[in-house]
XYZ file of C-alpha atoms in Angstrom:
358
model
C 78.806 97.307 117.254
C 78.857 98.244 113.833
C 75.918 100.117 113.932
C 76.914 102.077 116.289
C 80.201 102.953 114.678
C 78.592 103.711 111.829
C 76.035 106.146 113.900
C 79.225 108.126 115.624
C 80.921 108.746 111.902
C 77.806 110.022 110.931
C 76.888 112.086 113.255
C 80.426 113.647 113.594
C 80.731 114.156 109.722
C 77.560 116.015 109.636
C 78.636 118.396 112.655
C 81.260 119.470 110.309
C 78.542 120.553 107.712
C 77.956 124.000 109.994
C 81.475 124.381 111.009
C 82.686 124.361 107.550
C 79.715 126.670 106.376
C 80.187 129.145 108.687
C 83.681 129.400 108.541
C 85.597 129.029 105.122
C 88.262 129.826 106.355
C 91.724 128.427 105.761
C 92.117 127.221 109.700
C 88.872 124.969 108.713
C 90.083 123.502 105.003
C 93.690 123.137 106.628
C 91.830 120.934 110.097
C 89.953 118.808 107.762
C 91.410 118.647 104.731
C 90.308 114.996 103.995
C 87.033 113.825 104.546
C 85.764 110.501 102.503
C 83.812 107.693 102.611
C 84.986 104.705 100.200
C 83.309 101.332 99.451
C 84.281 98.622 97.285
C 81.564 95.458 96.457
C 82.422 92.485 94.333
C 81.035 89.017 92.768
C 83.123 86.183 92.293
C 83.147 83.119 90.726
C 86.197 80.457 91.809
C 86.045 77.287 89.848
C 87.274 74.069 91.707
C 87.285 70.378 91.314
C 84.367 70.181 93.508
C 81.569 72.934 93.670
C 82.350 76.235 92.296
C 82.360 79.505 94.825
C 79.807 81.975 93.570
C 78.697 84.564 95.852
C 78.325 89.034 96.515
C 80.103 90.646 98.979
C 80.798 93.534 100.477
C 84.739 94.083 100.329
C 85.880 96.847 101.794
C 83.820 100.384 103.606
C 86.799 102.857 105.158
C 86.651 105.968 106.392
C 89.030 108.396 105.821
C 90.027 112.109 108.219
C 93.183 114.296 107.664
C 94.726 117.815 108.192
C 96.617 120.368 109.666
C 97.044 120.758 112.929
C 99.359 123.905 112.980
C 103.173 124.427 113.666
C 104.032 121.781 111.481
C 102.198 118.962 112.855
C 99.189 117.035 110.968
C 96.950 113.763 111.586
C 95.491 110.965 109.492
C 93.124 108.375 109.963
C 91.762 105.437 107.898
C 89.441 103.647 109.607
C 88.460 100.096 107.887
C 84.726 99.423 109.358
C 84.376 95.305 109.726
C 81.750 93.702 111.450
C 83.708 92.259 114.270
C 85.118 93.813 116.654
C 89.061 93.904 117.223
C 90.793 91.119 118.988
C 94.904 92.262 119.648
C 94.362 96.305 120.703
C 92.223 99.315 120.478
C 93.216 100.117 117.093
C 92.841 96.794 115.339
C 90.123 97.427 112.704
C 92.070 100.729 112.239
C 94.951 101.045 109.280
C 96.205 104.247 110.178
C 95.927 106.836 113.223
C 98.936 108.567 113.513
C 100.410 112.295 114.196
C 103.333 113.570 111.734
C 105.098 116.760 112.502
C 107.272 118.161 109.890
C 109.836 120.959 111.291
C 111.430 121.094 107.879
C 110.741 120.740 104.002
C 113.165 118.011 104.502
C 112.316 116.074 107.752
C 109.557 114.507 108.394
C 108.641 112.243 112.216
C 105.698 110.098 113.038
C 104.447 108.015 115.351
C 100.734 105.917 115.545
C 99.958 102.962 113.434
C 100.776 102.776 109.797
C 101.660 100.477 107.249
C 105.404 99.146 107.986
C 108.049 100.554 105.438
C 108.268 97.982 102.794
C 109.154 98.291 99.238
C 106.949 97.221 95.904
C 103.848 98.726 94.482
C 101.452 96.013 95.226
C 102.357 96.446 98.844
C 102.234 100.782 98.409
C 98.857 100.831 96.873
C 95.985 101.310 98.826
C 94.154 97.774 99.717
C 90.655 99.117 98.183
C 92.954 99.420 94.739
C 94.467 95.794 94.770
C 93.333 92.536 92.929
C 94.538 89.149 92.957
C 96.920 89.478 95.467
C 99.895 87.729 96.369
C 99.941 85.672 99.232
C 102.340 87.470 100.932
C 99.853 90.947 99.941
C 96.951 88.547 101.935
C 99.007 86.994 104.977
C 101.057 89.957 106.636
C 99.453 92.074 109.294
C 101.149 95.358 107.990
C 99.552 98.169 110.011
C 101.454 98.396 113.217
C 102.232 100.995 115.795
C 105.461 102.439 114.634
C 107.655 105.536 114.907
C 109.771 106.930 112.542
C 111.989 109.508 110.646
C 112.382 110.336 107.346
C 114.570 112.719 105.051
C 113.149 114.385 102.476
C 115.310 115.623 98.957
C 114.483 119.556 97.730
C 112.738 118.423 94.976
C 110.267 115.459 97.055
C 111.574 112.911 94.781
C 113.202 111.140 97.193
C 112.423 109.904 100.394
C 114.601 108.123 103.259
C 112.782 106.219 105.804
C 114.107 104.516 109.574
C 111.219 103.112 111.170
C 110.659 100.706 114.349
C 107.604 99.088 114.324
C 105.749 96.045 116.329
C 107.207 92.944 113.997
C 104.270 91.136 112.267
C 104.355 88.330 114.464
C 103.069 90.127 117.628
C 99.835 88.923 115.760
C 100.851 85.223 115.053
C 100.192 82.797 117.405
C 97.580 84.638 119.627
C 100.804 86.766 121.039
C 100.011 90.616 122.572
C 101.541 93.522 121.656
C 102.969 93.458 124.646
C 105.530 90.034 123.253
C 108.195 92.547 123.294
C 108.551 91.512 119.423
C 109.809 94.688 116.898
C 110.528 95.110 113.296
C 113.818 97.397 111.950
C 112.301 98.631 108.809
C 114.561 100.659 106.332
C 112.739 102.128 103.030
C 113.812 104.566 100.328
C 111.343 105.838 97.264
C 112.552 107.477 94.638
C 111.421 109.309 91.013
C 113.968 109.895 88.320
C 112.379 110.537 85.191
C 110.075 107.768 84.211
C 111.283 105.341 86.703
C 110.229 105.396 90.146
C 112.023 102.773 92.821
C 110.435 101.681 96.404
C 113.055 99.396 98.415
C 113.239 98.368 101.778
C 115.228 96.319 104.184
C 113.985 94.791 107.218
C 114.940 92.482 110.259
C 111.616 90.987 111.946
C 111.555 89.897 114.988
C 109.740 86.723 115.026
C 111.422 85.246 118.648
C 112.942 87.368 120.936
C 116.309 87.706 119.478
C 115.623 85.654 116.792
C 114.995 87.827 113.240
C 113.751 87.585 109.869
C 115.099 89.176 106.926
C 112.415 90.485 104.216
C 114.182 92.698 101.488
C 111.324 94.297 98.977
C 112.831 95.898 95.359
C 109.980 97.398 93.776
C 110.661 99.155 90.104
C 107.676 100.798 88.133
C 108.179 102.713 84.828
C 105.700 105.524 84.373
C 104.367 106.879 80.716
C 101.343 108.890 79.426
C 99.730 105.421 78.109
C 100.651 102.815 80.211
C 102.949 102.081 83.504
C 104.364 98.693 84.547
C 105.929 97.798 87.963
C 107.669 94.603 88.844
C 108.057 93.716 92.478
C 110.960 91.233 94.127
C 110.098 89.852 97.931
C 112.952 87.846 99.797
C 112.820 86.264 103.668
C 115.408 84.949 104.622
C 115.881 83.420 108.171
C 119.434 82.862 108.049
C 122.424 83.657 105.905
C 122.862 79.990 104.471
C 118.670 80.055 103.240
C 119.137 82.982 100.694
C 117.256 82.107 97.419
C 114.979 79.655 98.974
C 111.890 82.050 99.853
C 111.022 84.519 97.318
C 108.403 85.992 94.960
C 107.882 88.649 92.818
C 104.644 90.485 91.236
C 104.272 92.430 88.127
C 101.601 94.291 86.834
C 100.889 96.524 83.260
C 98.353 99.143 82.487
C 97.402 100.329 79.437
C 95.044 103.561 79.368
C 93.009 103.787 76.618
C 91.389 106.828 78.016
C 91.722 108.663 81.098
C 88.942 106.700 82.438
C 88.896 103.307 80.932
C 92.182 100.912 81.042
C 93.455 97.030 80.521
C 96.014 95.158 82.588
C 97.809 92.075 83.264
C 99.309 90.886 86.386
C 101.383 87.843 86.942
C 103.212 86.590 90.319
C 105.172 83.427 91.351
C 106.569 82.826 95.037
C 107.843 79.749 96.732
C 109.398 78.717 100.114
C 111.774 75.720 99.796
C 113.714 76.537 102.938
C 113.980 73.784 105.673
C 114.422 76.463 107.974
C 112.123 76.521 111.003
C 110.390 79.343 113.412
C 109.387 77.240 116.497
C 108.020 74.263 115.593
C 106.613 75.438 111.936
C 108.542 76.119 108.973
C 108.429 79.721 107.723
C 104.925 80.584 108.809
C 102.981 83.927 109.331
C 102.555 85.946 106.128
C 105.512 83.656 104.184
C 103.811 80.768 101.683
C 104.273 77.565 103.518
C 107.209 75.543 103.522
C 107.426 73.489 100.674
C 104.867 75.110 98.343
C 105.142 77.082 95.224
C 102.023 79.667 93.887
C 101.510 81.216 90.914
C 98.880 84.091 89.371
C 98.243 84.932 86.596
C 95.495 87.361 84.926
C 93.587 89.483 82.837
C 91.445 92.660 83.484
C 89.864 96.103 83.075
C 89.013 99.047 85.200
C 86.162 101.794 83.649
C 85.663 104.914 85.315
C 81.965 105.783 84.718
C 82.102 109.510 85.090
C 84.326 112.653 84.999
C 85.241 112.786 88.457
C 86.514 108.996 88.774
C 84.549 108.768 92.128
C 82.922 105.266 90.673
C 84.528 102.612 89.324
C 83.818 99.161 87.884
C 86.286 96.692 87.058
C 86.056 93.320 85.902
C 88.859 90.503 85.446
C 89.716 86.819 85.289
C 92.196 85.193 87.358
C 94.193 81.857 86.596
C 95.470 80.422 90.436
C 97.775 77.374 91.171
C 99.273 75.974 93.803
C 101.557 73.194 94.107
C 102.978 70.968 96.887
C 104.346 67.651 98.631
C 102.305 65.719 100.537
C 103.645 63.362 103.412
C 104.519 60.705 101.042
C 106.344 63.166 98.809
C 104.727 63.122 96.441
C 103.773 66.282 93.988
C 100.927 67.878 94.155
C 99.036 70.649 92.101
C 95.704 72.548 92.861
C 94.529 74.880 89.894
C 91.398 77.133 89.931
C 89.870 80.301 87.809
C 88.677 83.420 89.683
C 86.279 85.449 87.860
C 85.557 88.966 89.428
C 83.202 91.924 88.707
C 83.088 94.529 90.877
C 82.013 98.491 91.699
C 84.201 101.058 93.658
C 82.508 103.894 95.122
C 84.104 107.249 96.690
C 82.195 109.927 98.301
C 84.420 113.567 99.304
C 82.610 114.681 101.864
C 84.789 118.128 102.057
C 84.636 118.723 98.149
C 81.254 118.660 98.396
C 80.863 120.883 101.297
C 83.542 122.988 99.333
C 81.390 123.321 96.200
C 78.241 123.893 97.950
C 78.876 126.770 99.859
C 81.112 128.105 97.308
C 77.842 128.994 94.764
């Protein structure tokens, strides 16, 4: 199967080769205005009390089409190529497929899958771009079919988002999208000056009827030199179990260069509510009831030419995870991940761009 996907990309990125020669004309840039192939490959290294993990693998290989469409409307589509095949819809292995149109400067409307408006920066940035994740980052299914609207300021720097989506746990338990189970999603982003905010809101539907609350603050302050963000995740499953379930993620950049940086990233989250969802407590993409996990690391990122279309990165990882057993008593599990790894991007329309431009 994956041959075969991989044949039909193939095959239809090279019959835009001719179409794009022939005509450079703005109806052509405007219909395909993103074309890209991106791959990301890693080792690791996970110490453990027992054997250590040490292994290559192939992490992520998306595909990537976008443009105009005319009359305000445009497509995108990010299509993450795995080796099995989907098991809840069509459009599992996909992350986004969806058709905007934009009547306005100011309004925007969508509908197809996407990634469900939620605050923080870890969440926002694109999977490929992530490391050492939190376990909420790693547990929740957050491309869904969705709809929704969203206001735009005069000056793009703020952006309101209403959004109904399939809620998370259409894909817990083996249920279909059909369950009838939806997500109310609220989001706003917003730039002033150096700061930059992404919050949401959101009620998940986790029983018919029944909701979760997830709120997501997200705060990153932006400089020449170096950025920082700090993200806060809440669930709470009724009003009584505020401050039980949280987390929150930070990470810091320092740029020595435009193409080589350092940062550090540290996150804690923990679930001590007794609350229950069915017969488990707090499951899906929440850390289990009862358990508290922290991260904490070190790393670099080196971009090994001018146009930042390869990059290596390498970092170490501290990982611990504590918990009561069914005797009570406490229990901690600690480990080291050590990761070095290569990200490569290949622009399929800048280079058909440059090539028939000469």
């Amino acid at each position: 199967m994956k041959t075969n996907i991989l044949k039909t990309i193939t095959a239809f990125a090279l019959t835009l080769v001719p179409l794009l020669a022939t005509a450079q004309q703005a109806k052509w840039n405007d219909l395909f205005n993103t074309i890209k192939f991106e791959v990301r490959a890693d080792g690791e290294l996970t110490t453990t009390d027992t054997t250590p993990n040490l292994g290559l693998h192939g992490k992520y290989f998306n595909f990537m089409l976008g443009g105009e469409l005319g009359g305000g409307f445009s497509y995108y589509f990010k299509q993450r190529i795995v080796a099995t095949p989907g098991t809840v819809s069509f459009f599992d292995n996909t992350d986004f497929i969806y058709l905007d149109y934009k009547p306005t400067q100011n309004w925007r409307f969508r509908f197809g899958k996407e990634a469900m408006a939620l605050g923080g920066f870890e969440y926002d940035a694109s999977p490929i771009d992530v490391y050492f994740p939190t376990n909420l980052w790693r547990n929740i299914y957050c491309f869904q079919m969705a709809a929704h609207a969203a206001y735009i300021s005069n000056d793009g720097n703020h952006t309101l988002v209403a959004q109904l989506s399939n809620s998370p746990y259409v894909n817990y338990e083996g249920l279909n999208f059909d369950a009838g189970l939806v997500s109310y999603n609220l989001y706003w982003s917003g730039k002033i000056g150096h700061w930059h905010a992404l919050w949401s809101t959101s009620m998940m539907e986790y029983r018919w009827g029944h909701f979760l609350n997830m709120t997501m603050i997200g705060n990153q302050l932006t400089y020449d030199k170096w950025d920082l963000y700090i993200d806060v995740m809440h669930h709470s499953l009724d009003w009584d179990d505020w401050g039980k379930n949280f987390g929150f993620v930070s990470c810091a950049n320092y740029y020595f260069t435009p193409r080589f940086n350092i940062f550090v990233k540290g996150m804690y989250e923990q679930n001590k509510s007794s609350e229950r969802i069915g017969s488990a407590v707090s499951p899906g993409h929440q850390l289990e009831a009862g358990h508290t996990s922290a991260r904490y690391g070190l790393g670099l990122e080196y971009f090994a030419n001018e146009q930042k279309n390869v990059r290596l990165h390498l970092y170490a990882c501290r990982m611990t995870d504590s918990y009561n057993d069914m005797e009570g008593l406490r229990h901690t599990d600690a480990s080291w991940n050590f990761n070095l790894g290569a990200t490569w991007t290949v622009d399929v329309k800048k280079m058909i761009n440059e090539r028939f431009a000469k």
